[in-house]
C-alpha cells in the first residue's frame, strides 16, 4: 500500500542516491537507486522509475560493469 510517508521515504532514497552519485560513490548510488526503482515498479509507477534506473545504469558504467548497465 502506497502512503504519503512511504513516498517521502522513497524520494529521500532517491536524493541520497543522487548525493552518492555526485560523490562518485557508485556502489552506494546503485544501492539507493535500486530501492527507489523497486518501489516505483512495485507500485506501477514506471514513469518515476526511469530516473533511478538511468542513474543506476550510469553508475554501473562508471564502475565498468557494462553487462549490469545493459540489463537495466
Tab-separated table of N, CA and C in Angstrom:
chain	number	residue	atom	x	y	z
A	1	UNK	N	0.839	-1.183	0.000
A	1	UNK	CA	0.000	0.000	0.000
A	1	UNK	C	0.883	1.245	0.000
A	2	UNK	N	0.575	2.143	-0.887
A	2	UNK	CA	1.349	3.372	-1.005
A	2	UNK	C	0.748	4.444	-0.091
A	3	UNK	N	1.584	4.965	0.779
A	3	UNK	CA	1.147	6.047	1.660
A	3	UNK	C	2.026	7.257	1.412
A	4	UNK	N	1.599	8.384	1.920
A	4	UNK	CA	2.388	9.612	1.767
A	4	UNK	C	3.765	9.443	2.411
A	5	UNK	N	3.807	8.787	3.575
A	5	UNK	CA	5.088	8.567	4.246
A	5	UNK	C	6.022	7.695	3.418
A	6	UNK	N	5.489	6.628	2.822
A	6	UNK	CA	6.342	5.745	2.025
A	6	UNK	C	6.866	6.460	0.793
A	7	UNK	N	6.057	7.320	0.198
A	7	UNK	CA	6.508	8.095	-0.962
A	7	UNK	C	7.643	9.030	-0.552
A	8	UNK	N	7.508	9.678	0.588
A	8	UNK	CA	8.560	10.583	1.059
A	8	UNK	C	9.850	9.839	1.371
A	9	UNK	N	9.734	8.655	1.926
A	9	UNK	CA	10.924	7.849	2.213
A	9	UNK	C	11.639	7.486	0.912
A	10	UNK	N	10.869	7.064	-0.082
A	10	UNK	CA	11.463	6.686	-1.371
A	10	UNK	C	12.103	7.892	-2.043
A	11	UNK	N	11.462	9.040	-1.966
A	11	UNK	CA	12.066	10.249	-2.533
A	11	UNK	C	13.359	10.596	-1.796
A	12	UNK	N	13.406	10.323	-0.502
A	12	UNK	CA	14.645	10.521	0.263
A	12	UNK	C	15.737	9.580	-0.205
A	13	UNK	N	15.378	8.306	-0.473
A	13	UNK	CA	16.351	7.361	-1.013
A	13	UNK	C	16.915	7.867	-2.338
A	14	UNK	N	16.049	8.409	-3.160
A	14	UNK	CA	16.484	8.945	-4.445
A	14	UNK	C	17.457	10.102	-4.252
A	15	UNK	N	17.149	10.978	-3.313
A	15	UNK	CA	18.043	12.107	-3.025
A	15	UNK	C	19.399	11.627	-2.514
A	16	UNK	N	19.382	10.600	-1.659
A	16	UNK	CA	20.636	10.049	-1.142
A	16	UNK	C	21.440	9.434	-2.284
A	17	UNK	N	20.747	8.727	-3.180
A	17	UNK	CA	21.429	8.157	-4.339
A	17	UNK	C	22.096	9.224	-5.183
A	18	UNK	N	21.427	10.354	-5.350
A	18	UNK	CA	21.999	11.458	-6.128
A	18	UNK	C	23.249	12.024	-5.452
A	19	UNK	N	23.209	12.146	-4.136
A	19	UNK	CA	24.388	12.638	-3.399
A	19	UNK	C	25.565	11.688	-3.614
A	20	UNK	N	25.311	10.387	-3.473
A	20	UNK	CA	26.385	9.419	-3.690
A	20	UNK	C	26.894	9.467	-5.129
A	21	UNK	N	26.007	9.689	-6.086
A	21	UNK	CA	26.428	9.792	-7.483
A	21	UNK	C	27.397	10.964	-7.658
A	22	UNK	N	27.066	12.093	-7.075
A	22	UNK	CA	27.930	13.271	-7.189
A	22	UNK	C	29.241	13.115	-6.423
A	23	UNK	N	29.247	12.221	-5.439
A	23	UNK	CA	30.469	11.952	-4.684
A	23	UNK	C	31.281	10.815	-5.313
A	24	UNK	N	30.821	10.326	-6.451
A	24	UNK	CA	31.466	9.209	-7.152
A	24	UNK	C	31.514	7.932	-6.315
A	25	UNK	N	30.556	7.771	-5.424
A	25	UNK	CA	30.407	6.542	-4.635
A	25	UNK	C	29.328	5.704	-5.330
A	26	UNK	N	29.756	5.016	-6.376
A	26	UNK	CA	28.807	4.378	-7.280
A	26	UNK	C	28.133	3.149	-6.693
A	27	UNK	N	28.793	2.443	-5.779
A	27	UNK	CA	28.152	1.289	-5.154
A	27	UNK	C	26.963	1.722	-4.298
A	28	UNK	N	27.125	2.790	-3.533
A	28	UNK	CA	26.002	3.292	-2.746
A	28	UNK	C	24.951	3.956	-3.628
A	29	UNK	N	25.381	4.546	-4.727
A	29	UNK	CA	24.423	5.089	-5.696
A	29	UNK	C	23.476	3.988	-6.148
A	30	UNK	N	24.039	2.874	-6.527
A	30	UNK	CA	23.249	1.738	-7.006
A	30	UNK	C	22.326	1.235	-5.900
A	31	UNK	N	22.849	1.132	-4.700
A	31	UNK	CA	22.066	0.630	-3.566
A	31	UNK	C	20.792	1.456	-3.358
A	32	UNK	N	20.923	2.770	-3.325
A	32	UNK	CA	19.773	3.620	-3.045
A	32	UNK	C	18.838	3.773	-4.241
A	33	UNK	N	19.399	3.827	-5.442
A	33	UNK	CA	18.529	3.908	-6.609
A	33	UNK	C	17.800	2.588	-6.849
A	34	UNK	N	18.400	1.487	-6.455
A	34	UNK	CA	17.721	0.201	-6.594
A	34	UNK	C	16.480	0.164	-5.694
A	35	UNK	N	16.624	0.632	-4.446
A	35	UNK	CA	15.470	0.701	-3.540
A	35	UNK	C	14.377	1.581	-4.135
A	36	UNK	N	14.784	2.707	-4.690
A	36	UNK	CA	13.831	3.648	-5.265
A	36	UNK	C	13.106	3.032	-6.455
A	37	UNK	N	13.851	2.477	-7.386
A	37	UNK	CA	13.235	1.933	-8.598
A	37	UNK	C	12.350	0.733	-8.281
A	38	UNK	N	12.764	-0.118	-7.344
A	38	UNK	CA	11.943	-1.279	-6.980
A	38	UNK	C	10.597	-0.834	-6.409
A	39	UNK	N	10.617	0.212	-5.610
A	39	UNK	CA	9.374	0.726	-5.033
A	39	UNK	C	8.437	1.218	-6.136
A	40	UNK	N	8.969	2.055	-7.018
A	40	UNK	CA	8.126	2.612	-8.077
A	40	UNK	C	7.577	1.525	-8.993
A	41	UNK	N	8.391	0.565	-9.337
A	41	UNK	CA	7.942	-0.528	-10.210
A	41	UNK	C	6.871	-1.361	-9.505
A	42	UNK	N	7.083	-1.651	-8.229
A	42	UNK	CA	6.104	-2.438	-7.466
A	42	UNK	C	4.743	-1.744	-7.386
A	43	UNK	N	4.770	-0.412	-7.441
A	43	UNK	CA	3.531	0.348	-7.363
A	43	UNK	C	3.032	0.812	-8.737
A	44	UNK	N	3.628	0.263	-9.797
A	44	UNK	CA	3.164	0.541	-11.149
A	44	UNK	C	3.484	1.929	-11.665
A	45	UNK	N	4.398	2.619	-11.008
A	45	UNK	CA	4.753	3.973	-11.444
A	45	UNK	C	6.051	3.906	-12.262
A	46	UNK	N	5.903	3.415	-13.485
A	46	UNK	CA	7.071	3.192	-14.336
A	46	UNK	C	7.704	4.505	-14.789
A	47	UNK	N	6.900	5.527	-14.917
A	47	UNK	CA	7.430	6.837	-15.306
A	47	UNK	C	8.444	7.333	-14.274
A	48	UNK	N	8.116	7.217	-12.993
A	48	UNK	CA	9.037	7.663	-11.937
A	48	UNK	C	10.235	6.736	-11.792
A	49	UNK	N	10.111	5.493	-12.223
A	49	UNK	CA	11.207	4.539	-12.119
A	49	UNK	C	12.322	4.827	-13.123
A	50	UNK	N	12.021	5.572	-14.167
A	50	UNK	CA	13.007	5.840	-15.219
A	50	UNK	C	14.236	6.565	-14.668
A	51	UNK	N	14.032	7.572	-13.838
A	51	UNK	CA	15.142	8.377	-13.312
A	51	UNK	C	16.135	7.530	-12.497
A	52	UNK	N	15.687	6.790	-11.485
A	52	UNK	CA	16.664	5.995	-10.737
A	52	UNK	C	17.288	4.889	-11.583
A	53	UNK	N	16.529	4.313	-12.496
A	53	UNK	CA	17.091	3.265	-13.340
A	53	UNK	C	18.186	3.807	-14.252
A	54	UNK	N	17.975	4.983	-14.821
A	54	UNK	CA	19.001	5.546	-15.701
A	54	UNK	C	20.247	5.929	-14.905
A	55	UNK	N	20.062	6.417	-13.688
A	55	UNK	CA	21.228	6.751	-12.875
A	55	UNK	C	21.954	5.507	-12.373
A	56	UNK	N	21.211	4.431	-12.128
A	56	UNK	CA	21.867	3.161	-11.795
A	56	UNK	C	22.722	2.692	-12.968
A	57	UNK	N	22.177	2.812	-14.164
A	57	UNK	CA	22.917	2.416	-15.355
A	57	UNK	C	24.200	3.234	-15.497
A	58	UNK	N	24.095	4.531	-15.257
A	58	UNK	CA	25.276	5.395	-15.301
A	58	UNK	C	26.315	4.955	-14.270
A	59	UNK	N	25.871	4.621	-13.069
A	59	UNK	CA	26.796	4.179	-12.016
A	59	UNK	C	27.487	2.879	-12.420
A	60	UNK	N	26.742	1.949	-13.000
A	60	UNK	CA	27.357	0.705	-13.469
A	60	UNK	C	28.389	0.985	-14.562
A	61	UNK	N	28.102	1.916	-15.444
A	61	UNK	CA	29.063	2.274	-16.489
A	61	UNK	C	30.326	2.859	-15.866
A	62	UNK	N	30.166	3.731	-14.873
A	62	UNK	CA	31.337	4.314	-14.199
A	62	UNK	C	32.179	3.232	-13.520
A	63	UNK	N	31.522	2.159	-13.063
A	63	UNK	CA	32.233	1.039	-12.441
A	63	UNK	C	32.747	0.039	-13.483
A	64	UNK	N	32.496	0.335	-14.756
A	64	UNK	CA	32.880	-0.518	-15.881
A	64	UNK	C	32.207	-1.888	-15.821
A	65	UNK	N	30.998	-1.903	-15.255
A	65	UNK	CA	30.184	-3.116	-15.214
A	65	UNK	C	29.120	-2.985	-16.312
A	66	UNK	N	29.599	-3.102	-17.534
A	66	UNK	CA	28.767	-2.813	-18.689
A	66	UNK	C	27.594	-3.787	-18.842
A	67	UNK	N	27.800	-5.039	-18.493
A	67	UNK	CA	26.723	-6.016	-18.596
A	67	UNK	C	25.572	-5.648	-17.666
A	68	UNK	N	25.912	-5.225	-16.445
A	68	UNK	CA	24.875	-4.818	-15.477
A	68	UNK	C	24.135	-3.578	-15.982
A	69	UNK	N	24.878	-2.664	-16.593
A	69	UNK	CA	24.245	-1.445	-17.123
A	69	UNK	C	23.273	-1.782	-18.238
A	70	UNK	N	23.620	-2.734	-19.085
A	70	UNK	CA	22.748	-3.124	-20.186
A	70	UNK	C	21.482	-3.819	-19.711
A	71	UNK	N	21.561	-4.541	-18.607
A	71	UNK	CA	20.408	-5.294	-18.103
A	71	UNK	C	19.332	-4.379	-17.561
A	72	UNK	N	19.693	-3.165	-17.227
A	72	UNK	CA	18.705	-2.222	-16.714
A	72	UNK	C	17.869	-1.770	-17.869
